[in-house]
mmCIF file of C-alpha atoms and ligand atoms in Angstrom:
data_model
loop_
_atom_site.group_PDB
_atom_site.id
_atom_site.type_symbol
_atom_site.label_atom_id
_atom_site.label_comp_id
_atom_site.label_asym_id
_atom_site.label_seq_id
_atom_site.Cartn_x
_atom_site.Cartn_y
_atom_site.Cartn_z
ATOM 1 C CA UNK G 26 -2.684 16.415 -22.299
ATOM 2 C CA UNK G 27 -4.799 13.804 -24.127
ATOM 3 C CA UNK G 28 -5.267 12.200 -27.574
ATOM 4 C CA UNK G 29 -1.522 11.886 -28.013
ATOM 5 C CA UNK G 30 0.081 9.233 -30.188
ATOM 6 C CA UNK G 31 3.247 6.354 -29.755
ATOM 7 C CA UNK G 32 5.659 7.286 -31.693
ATOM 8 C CA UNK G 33 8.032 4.836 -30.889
ATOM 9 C CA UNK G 34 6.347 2.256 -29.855
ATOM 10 C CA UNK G 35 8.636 1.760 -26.316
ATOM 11 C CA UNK G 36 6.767 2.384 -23.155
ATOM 12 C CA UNK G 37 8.564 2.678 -19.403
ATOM 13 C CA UNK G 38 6.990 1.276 -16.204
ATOM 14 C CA UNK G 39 8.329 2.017 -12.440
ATOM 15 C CA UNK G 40 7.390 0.802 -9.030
ATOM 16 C CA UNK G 41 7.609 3.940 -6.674
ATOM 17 C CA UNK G 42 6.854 3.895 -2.988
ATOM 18 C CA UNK G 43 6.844 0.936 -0.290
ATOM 19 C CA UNK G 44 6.876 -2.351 -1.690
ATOM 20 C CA UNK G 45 4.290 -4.919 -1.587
ATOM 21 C CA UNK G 46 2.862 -8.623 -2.834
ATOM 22 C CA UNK G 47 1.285 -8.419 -6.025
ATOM 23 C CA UNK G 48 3.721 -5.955 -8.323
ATOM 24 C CA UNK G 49 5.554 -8.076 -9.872
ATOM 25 C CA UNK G 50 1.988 -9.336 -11.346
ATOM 26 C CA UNK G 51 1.120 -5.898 -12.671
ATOM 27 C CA UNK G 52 4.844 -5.869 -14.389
ATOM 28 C CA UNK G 53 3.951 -9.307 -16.191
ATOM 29 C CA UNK G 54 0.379 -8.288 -16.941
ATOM 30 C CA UNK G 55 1.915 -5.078 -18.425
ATOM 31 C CA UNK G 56 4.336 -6.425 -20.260
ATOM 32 C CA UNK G 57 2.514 -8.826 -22.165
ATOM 33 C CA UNK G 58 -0.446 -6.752 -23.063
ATOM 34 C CA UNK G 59 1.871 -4.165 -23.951
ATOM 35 C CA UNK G 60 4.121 -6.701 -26.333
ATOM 36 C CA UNK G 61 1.561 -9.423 -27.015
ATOM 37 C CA UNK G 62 -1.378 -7.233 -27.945
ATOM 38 C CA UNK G 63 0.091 -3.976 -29.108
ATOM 39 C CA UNK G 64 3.993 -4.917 -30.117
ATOM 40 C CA UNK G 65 4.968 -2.146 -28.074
ATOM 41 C CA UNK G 66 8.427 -2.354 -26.328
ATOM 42 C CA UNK G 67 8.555 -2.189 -22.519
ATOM 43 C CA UNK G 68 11.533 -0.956 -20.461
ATOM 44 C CA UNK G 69 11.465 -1.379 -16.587
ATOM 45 C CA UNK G 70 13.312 1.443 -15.050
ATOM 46 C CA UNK G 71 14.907 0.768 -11.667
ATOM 47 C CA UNK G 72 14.502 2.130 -8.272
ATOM 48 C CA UNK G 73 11.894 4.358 -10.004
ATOM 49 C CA UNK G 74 13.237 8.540 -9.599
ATOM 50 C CA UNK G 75 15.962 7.348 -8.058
ATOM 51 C CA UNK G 76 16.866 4.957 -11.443
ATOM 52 C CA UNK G 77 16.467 8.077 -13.214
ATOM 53 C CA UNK G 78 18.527 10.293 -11.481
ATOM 54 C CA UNK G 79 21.296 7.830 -11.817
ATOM 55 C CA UNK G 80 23.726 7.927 -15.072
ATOM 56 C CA UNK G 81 23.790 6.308 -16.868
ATOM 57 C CA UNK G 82 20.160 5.640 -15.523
ATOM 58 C CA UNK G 83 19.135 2.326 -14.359
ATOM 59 C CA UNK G 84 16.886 0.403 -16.759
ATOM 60 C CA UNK G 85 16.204 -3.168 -18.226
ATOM 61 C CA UNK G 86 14.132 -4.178 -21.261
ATOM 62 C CA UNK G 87 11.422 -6.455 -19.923
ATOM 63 C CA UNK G 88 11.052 -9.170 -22.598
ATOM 64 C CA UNK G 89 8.408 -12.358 -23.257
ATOM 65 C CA UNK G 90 11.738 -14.257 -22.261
ATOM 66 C CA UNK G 91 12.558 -12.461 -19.068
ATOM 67 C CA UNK G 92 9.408 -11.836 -18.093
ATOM 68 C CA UNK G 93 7.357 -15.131 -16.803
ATOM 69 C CA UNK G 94 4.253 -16.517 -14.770
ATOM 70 C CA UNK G 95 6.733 -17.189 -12.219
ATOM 71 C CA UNK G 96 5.705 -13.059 -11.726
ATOM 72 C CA UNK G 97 2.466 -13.661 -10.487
ATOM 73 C CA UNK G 98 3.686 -15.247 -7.129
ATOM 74 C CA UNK G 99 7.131 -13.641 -6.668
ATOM 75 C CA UNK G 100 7.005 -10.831 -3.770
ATOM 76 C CA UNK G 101 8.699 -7.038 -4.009
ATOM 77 C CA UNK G 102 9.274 -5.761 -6.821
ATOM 78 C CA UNK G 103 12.358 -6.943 -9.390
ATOM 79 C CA UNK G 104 12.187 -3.426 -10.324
ATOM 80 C CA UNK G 105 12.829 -2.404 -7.086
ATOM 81 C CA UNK G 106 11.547 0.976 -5.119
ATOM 82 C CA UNK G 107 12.188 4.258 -2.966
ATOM 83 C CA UNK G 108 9.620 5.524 -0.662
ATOM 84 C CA UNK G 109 12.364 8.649 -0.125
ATOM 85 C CA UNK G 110 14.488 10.968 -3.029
ATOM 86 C CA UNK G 111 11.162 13.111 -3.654
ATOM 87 C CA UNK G 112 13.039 14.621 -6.926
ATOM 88 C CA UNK G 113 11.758 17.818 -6.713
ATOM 89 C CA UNK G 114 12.802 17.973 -3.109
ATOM 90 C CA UNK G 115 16.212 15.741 -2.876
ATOM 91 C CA UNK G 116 18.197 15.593 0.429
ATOM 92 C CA UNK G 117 21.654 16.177 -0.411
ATOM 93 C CA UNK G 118 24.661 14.587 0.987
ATOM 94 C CA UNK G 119 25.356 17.903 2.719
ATOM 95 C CA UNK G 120 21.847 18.655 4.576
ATOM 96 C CA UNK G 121 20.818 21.024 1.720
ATOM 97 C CA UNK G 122 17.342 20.141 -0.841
ATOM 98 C CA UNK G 123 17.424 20.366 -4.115
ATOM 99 C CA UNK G 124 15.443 20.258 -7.078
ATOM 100 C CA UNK G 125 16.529 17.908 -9.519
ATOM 101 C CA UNK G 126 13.551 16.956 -11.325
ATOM 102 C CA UNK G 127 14.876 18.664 -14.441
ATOM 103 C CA UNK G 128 17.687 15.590 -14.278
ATOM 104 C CA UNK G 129 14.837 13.011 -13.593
ATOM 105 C CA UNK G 130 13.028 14.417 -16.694
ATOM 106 C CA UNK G 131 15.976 13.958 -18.879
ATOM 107 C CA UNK G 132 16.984 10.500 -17.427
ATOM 108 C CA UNK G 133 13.289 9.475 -18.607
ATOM 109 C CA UNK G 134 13.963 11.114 -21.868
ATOM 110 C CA UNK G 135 17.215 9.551 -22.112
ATOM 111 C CA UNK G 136 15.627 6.313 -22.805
ATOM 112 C CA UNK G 137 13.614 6.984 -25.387
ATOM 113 C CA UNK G 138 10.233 6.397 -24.278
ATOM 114 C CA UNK G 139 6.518 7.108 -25.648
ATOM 115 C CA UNK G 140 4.794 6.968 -22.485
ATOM 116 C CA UNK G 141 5.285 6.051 -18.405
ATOM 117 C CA UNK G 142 2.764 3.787 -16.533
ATOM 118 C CA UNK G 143 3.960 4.205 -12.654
ATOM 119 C CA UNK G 144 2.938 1.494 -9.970
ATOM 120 C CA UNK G 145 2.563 3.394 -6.495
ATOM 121 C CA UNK G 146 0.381 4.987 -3.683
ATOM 122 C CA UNK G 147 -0.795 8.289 -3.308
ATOM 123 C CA UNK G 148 2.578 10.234 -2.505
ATOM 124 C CA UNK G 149 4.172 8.546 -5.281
ATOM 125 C CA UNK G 150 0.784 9.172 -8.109
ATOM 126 C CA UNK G 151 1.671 13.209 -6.458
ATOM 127 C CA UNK G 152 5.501 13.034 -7.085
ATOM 128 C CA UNK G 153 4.864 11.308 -10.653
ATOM 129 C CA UNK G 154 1.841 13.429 -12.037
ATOM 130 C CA UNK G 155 4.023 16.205 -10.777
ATOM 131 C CA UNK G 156 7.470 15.119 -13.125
ATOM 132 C CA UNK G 157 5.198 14.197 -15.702
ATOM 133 C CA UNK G 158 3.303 17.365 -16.075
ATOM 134 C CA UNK G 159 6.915 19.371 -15.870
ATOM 135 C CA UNK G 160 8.775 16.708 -18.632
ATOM 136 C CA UNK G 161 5.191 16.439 -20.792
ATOM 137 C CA UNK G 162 5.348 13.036 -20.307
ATOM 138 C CA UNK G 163 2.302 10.915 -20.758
ATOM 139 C CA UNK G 164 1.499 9.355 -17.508
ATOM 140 C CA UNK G 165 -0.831 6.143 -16.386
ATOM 141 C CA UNK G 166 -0.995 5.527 -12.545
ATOM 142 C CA UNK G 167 -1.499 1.817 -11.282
ATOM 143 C CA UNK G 168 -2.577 1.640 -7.765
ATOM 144 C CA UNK G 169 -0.615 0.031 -4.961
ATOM 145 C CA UNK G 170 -0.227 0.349 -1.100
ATOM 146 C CA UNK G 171 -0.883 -2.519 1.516
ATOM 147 C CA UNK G 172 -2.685 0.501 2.933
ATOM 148 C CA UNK G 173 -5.461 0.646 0.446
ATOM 149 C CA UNK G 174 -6.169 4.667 1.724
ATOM 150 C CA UNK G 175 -6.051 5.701 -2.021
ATOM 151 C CA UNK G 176 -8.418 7.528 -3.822
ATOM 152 C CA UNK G 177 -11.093 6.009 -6.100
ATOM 153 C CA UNK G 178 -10.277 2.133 -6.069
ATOM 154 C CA UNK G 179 -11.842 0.041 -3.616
ATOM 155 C CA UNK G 180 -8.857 -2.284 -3.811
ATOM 156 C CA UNK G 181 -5.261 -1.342 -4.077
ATOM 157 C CA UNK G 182 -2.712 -4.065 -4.988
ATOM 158 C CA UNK G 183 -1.256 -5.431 -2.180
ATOM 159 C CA UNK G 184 -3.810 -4.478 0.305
ATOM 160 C CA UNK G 185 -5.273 -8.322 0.402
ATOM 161 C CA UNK G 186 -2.286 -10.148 0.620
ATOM 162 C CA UNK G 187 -1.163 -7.793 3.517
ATOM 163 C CA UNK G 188 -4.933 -8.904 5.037
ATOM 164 C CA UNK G 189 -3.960 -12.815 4.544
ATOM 165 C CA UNK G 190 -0.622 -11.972 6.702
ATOM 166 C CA UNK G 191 -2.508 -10.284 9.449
ATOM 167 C CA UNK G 192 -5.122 -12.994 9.780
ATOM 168 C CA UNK G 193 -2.278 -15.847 9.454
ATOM 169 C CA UNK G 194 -0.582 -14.259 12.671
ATOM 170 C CA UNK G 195 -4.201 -13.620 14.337
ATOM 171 C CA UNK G 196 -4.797 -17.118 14.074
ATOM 172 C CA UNK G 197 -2.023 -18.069 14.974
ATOM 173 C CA UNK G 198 -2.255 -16.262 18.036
ATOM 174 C CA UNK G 199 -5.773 -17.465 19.039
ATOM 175 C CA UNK G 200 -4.519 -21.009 20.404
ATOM 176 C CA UNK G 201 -1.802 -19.382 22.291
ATOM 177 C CA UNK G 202 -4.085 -16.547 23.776
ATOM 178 C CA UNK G 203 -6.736 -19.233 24.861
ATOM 179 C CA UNK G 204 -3.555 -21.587 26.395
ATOM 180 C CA UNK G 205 -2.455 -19.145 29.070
ATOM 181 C CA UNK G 206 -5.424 -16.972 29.274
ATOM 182 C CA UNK G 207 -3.561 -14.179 27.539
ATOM 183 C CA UNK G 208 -4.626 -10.712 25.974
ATOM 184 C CA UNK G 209 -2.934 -10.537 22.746
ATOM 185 C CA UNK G 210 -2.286 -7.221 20.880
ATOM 186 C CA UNK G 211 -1.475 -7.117 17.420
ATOM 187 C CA UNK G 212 -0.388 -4.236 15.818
ATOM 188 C CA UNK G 213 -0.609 -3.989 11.565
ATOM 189 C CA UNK G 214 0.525 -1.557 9.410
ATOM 190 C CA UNK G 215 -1.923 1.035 7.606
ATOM 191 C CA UNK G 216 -0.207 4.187 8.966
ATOM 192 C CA UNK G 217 -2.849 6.616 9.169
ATOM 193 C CA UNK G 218 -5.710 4.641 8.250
ATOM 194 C CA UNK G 219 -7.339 1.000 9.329
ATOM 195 C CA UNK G 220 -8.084 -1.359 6.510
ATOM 196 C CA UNK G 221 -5.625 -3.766 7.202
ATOM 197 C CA UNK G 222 -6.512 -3.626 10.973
ATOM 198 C CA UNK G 223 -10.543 -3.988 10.491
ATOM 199 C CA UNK G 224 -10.540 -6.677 7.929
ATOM 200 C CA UNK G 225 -8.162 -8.422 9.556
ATOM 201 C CA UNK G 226 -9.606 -8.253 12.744
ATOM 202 C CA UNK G 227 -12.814 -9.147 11.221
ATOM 203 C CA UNK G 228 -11.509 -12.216 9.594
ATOM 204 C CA UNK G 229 -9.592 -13.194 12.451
ATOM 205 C CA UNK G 230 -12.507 -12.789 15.208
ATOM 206 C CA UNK G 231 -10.514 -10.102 17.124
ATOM 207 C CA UNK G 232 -12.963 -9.295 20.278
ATOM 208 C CA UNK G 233 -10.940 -5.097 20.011
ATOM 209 C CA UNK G 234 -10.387 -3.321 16.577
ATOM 210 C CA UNK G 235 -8.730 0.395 17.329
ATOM 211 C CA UNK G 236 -8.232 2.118 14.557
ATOM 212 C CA UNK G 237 -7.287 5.721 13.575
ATOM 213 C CA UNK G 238 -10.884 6.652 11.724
ATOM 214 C CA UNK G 239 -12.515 5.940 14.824
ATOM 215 C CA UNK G 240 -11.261 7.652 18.190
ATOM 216 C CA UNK G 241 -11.209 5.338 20.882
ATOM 217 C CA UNK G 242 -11.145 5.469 25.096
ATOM 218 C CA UNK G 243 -9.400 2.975 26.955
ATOM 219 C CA UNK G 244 -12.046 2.633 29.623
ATOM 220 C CA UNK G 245 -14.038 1.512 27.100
ATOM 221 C CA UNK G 246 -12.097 -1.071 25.667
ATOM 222 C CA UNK G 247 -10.920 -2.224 29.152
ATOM 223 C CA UNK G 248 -14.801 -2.272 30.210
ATOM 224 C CA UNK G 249 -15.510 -4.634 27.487
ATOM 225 C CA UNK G 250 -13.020 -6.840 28.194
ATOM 226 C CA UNK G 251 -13.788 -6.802 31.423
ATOM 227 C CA UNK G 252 -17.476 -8.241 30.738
ATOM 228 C CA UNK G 253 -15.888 -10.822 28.451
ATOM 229 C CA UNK G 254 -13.928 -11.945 31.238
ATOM 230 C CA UNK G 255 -17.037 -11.914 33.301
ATOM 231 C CA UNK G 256 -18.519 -14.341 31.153
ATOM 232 C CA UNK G 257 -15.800 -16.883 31.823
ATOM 233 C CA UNK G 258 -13.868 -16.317 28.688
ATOM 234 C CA UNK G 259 -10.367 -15.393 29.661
ATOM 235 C CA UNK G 260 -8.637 -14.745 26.479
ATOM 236 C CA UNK G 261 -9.040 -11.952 23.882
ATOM 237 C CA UNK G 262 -7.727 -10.701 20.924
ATOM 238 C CA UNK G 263 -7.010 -7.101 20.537
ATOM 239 C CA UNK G 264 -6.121 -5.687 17.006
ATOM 240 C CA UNK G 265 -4.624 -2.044 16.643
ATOM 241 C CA UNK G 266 -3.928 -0.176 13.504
ATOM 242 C CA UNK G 267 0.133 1.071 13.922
ATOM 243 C CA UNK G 268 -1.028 4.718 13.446
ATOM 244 C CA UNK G 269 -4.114 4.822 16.222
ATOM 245 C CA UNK G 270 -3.995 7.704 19.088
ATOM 246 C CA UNK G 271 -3.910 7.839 22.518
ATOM 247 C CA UNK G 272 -6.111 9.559 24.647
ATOM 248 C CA UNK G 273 -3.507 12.148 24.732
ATOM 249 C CA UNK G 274 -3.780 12.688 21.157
ATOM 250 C CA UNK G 275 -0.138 11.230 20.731
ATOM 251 C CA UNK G 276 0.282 8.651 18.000
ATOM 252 C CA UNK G 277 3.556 6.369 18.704
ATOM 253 C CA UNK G 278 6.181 6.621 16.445
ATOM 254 C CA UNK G 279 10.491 6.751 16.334
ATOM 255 C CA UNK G 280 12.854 8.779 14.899
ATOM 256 C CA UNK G 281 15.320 6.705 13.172
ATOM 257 C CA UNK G 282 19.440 7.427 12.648
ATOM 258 C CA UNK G 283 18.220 8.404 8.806
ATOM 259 C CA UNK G 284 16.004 10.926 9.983
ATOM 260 C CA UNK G 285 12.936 9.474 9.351
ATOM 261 C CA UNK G 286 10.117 9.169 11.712
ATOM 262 C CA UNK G 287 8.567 5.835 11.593
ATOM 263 C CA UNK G 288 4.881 4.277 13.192
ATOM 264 C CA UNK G 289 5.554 1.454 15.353
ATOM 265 C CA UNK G 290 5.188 0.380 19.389
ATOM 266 C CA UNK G 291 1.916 1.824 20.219
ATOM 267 C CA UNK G 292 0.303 -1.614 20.922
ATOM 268 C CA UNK G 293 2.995 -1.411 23.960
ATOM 269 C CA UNK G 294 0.954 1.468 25.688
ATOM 270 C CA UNK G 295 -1.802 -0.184 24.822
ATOM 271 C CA UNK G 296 -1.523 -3.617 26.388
ATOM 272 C CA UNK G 297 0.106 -1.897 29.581
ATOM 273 C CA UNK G 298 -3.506 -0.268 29.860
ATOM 274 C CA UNK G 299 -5.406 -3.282 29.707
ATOM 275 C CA UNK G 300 -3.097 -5.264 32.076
ATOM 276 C CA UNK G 301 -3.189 -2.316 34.359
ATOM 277 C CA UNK G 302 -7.193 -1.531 34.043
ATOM 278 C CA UNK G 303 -8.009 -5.597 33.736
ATOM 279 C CA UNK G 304 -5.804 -7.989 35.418
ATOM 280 C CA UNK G 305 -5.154 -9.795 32.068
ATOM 281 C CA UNK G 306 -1.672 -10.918 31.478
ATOM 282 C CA UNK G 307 -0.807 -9.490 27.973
ATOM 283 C CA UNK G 308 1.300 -9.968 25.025
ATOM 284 C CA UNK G 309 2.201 -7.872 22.095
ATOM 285 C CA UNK G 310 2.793 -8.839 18.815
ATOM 286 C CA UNK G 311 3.974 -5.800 16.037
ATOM 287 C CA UNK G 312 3.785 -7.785 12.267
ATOM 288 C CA UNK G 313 5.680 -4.914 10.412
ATOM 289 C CA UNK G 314 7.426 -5.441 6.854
ATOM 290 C CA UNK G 315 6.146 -9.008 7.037
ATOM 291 C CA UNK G 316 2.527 -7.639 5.906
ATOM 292 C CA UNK G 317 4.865 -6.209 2.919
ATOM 293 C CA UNK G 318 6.722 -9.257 1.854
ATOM 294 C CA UNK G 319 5.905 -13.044 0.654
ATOM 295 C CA UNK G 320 3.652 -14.034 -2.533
ATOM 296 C CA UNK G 321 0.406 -12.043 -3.405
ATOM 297 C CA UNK G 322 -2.699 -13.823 -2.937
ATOM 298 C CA UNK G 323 -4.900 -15.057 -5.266
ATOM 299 C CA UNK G 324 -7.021 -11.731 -5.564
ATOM 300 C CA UNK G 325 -4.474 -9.545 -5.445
ATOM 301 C CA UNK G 326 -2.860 -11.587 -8.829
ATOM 302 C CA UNK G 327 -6.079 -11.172 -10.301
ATOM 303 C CA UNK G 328 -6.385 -7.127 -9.327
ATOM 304 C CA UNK G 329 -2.644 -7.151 -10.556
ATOM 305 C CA UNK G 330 -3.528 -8.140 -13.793
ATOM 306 C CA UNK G 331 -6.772 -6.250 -14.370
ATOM 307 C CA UNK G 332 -5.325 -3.209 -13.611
ATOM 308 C CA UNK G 333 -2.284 -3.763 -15.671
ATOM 309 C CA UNK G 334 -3.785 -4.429 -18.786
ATOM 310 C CA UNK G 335 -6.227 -1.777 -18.529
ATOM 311 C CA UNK G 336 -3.039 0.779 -17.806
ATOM 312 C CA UNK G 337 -1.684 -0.522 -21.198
ATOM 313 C CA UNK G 338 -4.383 -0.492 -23.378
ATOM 314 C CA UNK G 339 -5.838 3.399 -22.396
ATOM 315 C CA UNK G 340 -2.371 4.575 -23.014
ATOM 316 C CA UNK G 341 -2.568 2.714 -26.394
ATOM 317 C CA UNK G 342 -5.942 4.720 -27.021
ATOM 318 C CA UNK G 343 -3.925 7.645 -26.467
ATOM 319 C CA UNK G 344 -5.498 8.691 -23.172
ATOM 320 C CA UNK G 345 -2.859 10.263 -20.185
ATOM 321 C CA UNK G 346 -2.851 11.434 -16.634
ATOM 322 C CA UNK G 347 -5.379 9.019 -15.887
ATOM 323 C CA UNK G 348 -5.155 6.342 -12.975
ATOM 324 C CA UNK G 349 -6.499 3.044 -13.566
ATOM 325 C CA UNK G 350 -8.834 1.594 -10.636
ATOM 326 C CA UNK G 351 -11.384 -0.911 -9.368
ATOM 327 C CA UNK G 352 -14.665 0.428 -8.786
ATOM 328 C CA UNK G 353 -17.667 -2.100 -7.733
ATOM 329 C CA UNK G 354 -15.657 -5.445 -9.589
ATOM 330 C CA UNK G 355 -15.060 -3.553 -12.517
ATOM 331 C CA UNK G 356 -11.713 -2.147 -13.335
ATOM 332 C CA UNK G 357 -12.075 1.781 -15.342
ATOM 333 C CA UNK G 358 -9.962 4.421 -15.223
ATOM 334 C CA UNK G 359 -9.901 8.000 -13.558
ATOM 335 C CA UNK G 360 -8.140 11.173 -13.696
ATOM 336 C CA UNK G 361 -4.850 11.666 -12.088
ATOM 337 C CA UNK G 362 -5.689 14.415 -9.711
ATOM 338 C CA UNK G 363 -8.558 12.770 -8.345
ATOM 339 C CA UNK G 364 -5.972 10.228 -6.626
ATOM 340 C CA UNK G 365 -2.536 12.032 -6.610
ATOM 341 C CA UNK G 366 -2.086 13.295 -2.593
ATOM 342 C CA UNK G 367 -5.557 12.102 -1.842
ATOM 343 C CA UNK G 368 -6.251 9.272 0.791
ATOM 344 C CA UNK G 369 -9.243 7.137 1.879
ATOM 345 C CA UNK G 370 -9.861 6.284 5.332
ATOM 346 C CA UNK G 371 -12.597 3.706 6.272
ATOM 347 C CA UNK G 372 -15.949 5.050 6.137
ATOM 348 C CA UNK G 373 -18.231 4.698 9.382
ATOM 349 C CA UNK G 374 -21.147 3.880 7.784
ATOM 350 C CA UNK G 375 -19.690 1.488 5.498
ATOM 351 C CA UNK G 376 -19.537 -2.377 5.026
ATOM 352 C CA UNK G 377 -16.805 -3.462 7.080
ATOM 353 C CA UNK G 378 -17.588 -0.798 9.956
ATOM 354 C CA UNK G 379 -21.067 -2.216 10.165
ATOM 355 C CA UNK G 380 -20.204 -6.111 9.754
ATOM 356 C CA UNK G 381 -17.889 -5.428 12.877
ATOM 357 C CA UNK G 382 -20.255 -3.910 14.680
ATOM 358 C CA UNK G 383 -22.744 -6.304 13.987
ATOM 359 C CA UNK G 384 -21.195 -9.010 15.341
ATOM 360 C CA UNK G 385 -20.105 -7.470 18.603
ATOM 361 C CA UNK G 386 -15.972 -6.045 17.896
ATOM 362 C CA UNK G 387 -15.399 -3.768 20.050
ATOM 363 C CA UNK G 388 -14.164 0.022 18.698
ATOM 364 C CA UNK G 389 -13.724 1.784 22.148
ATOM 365 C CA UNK G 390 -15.995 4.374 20.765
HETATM 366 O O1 F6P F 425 2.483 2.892 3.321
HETATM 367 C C1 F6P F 425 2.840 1.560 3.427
HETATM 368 C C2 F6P F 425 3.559 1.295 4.715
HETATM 369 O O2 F6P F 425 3.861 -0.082 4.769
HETATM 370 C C3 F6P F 425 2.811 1.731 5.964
HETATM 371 O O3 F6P F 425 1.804 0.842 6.320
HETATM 372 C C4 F6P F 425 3.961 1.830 6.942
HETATM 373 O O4 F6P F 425 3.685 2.734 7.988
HETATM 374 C C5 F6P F 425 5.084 2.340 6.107
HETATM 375 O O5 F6P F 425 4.779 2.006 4.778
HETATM 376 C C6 F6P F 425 6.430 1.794 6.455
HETATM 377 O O6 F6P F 425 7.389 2.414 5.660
HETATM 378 P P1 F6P F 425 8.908 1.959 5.606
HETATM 379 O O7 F6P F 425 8.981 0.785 4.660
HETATM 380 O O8 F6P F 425 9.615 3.148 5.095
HETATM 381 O O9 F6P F 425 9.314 1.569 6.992
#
């Protein structure tokens, strides 16, 4: 579908997926381009599918009066989110799945609505292109994930301010590590991918960065902390991405009482190896939903905003099932399917990989 026209002038806008710092600044930066620069309505649907499964479904009109600066540095989303409820595959009370995206179709038409522009990560960009496609809706996808494993954008909105956490609690850890001669593993999010554990580390100094693009042996890590101990310096700093394997191939994860199976813990395994293979006295540290929460930093306000805009004004040209990104510190727009389902892992030859290697981090590789 392209070249189609607003008809009513009244666009929707969702968050969809896990949370994160910066979306409340791509709601503000959409709703004032969207009112300020094309007098377009804008209604914020809540608990994205889930908001439109509900009746009557869960919406508010996001307003110049309701909507403020005070956006750009509030954390989660007032719109709030589901990372569960895939429509076209609902759990039911009674164990059975469902398809109800026809219902989540005619909540969205329920409201009235020329267009959607959907903030979320690469399951949600395949669950919305998918609903939009079925209910001919016109579709813009905003990327977001602390992650940052989608498709196409170099930066995903939330990714940095996730990075600022991680390096807060790194340094933080330093002094103490040094004080009692310690081993510290911390464990960040990124389930099956390392951004947040490379730049982090990277930032931070870390002396170990294990992360899922690049397989790892113990023997190696412990060897290299082994010289660093030769050298008189008794303290190190180990960072691990949550969704890194062992050497049995086994990532660490739980299964929780909701069924869901969640990363989390392997850093445990880990720092028993290197107290084992080393003699260090170790400590873990796993960061969790506090890489999720808290105010976006200053970039990711600025990506926020970028992106937002840009979302607004290509569905005013009358373009759809595109996703807006930021390529090379510009922000353009690509289609849909080149992002929906897809991820992005670290590349080995790129920057990051190279810096870290350059200055001596340690992959166990
Ligand atoms: O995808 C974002 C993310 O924060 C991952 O880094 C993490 O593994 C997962 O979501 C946690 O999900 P939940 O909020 O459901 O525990």
């Amino acid at each position: 579908m392209s070249g189609f026209k607003l008809k009513r002038n009244r666009i929707g806008v969702l968050t969809s997926g896990g949370d994160c710092a910066g979306l409340n600044a791509a709601i503000r930066a959409i709703t004032y381009r969207a009112i300020q620069k094309h007098g377009l309505s804008v209604v914020g649907i809540l608990a994205s599918t889930a908001g439109l499964l509900e009746r009557p479904v869960r919406f508010r009109e996001l307003t110049l009066d309701n909507v403020t600066s005070d956006y750009l540095r509030l954390g989660g989303t007032v719109l709030e989110t589901v990372n569960k409820g895939n429509p076209f595959e609902f759990p039911m009370p009674d164990g059975t799945i469902k398809d109800r995206s026809a219902e989540a179709i005619e909540g969205f038409q329920a409201l009235d609505l020329d267009a959607l522009i959907g903030i979320g990560g690469d399951g949600s960009a395949r669950i919305l292109a998918r609903l939009a496609k079925a209910g001919e809706i016109p579709f813009i996808g905003v990327p977001k994930t602390i992650d940052n494993d989608l498709a196409e954008t170099d930066f995903a909105i939330g990714y940095m301010s996730a990075v600022e956490v991680a390096v807060d609690a790194a340094d933080r850890l330093q002094p103490t590590a040094a004080s009692h001669r310690r081993t510290m593993i911390l464990e960040v999010m990124g389930r099956d991918v390392g951004w947040i554990a490379l730049a982090s580390g990277l930032a931070s100094g870390a002396d170990v960065v294990l992360i899922p693009e690049i397989p790892f042996e113990m023997e190696k890590v412990c060897a290299h902390l082994r010289a660093r101990h030769a050298r008189g310096q008794n303290h190190a700093m180990v960072v691990c991405s949550e969704g890194v394997r062992l050497a049995s191939g086994e990532t660490v994860s739980q299964a929780y009482a909701d069924g869901e199976v969640r990363y989390g813990g392997v850093s445990a395994a880990i720092a028993d190896i290197i107290a084992k293979e080393t003699g260090a006295e170790t400590r873990v540290t796993v960061l969790g939903h506090v890489q999720r929460g808290g105010s976006p930093c200053a970039f990711d306000r600025i990506l926020a905003t970028s992106l937002g805009t840009h979302a607004v004004d290509i569905l005013v040209q009358g373009k759809t099932d595109r996703f807006v990104v930021w390529q090379s510190g510009k922000v353009t727009d690509v289609a849909l399917d080149a992002v929906a389902g897809k991820t992005r892992g670290l590349k080995l030859d790129g920057q990051m990989v190279q810096a870290a290697r350059r200055v001596g981090i340690c992959f166990g590789d």
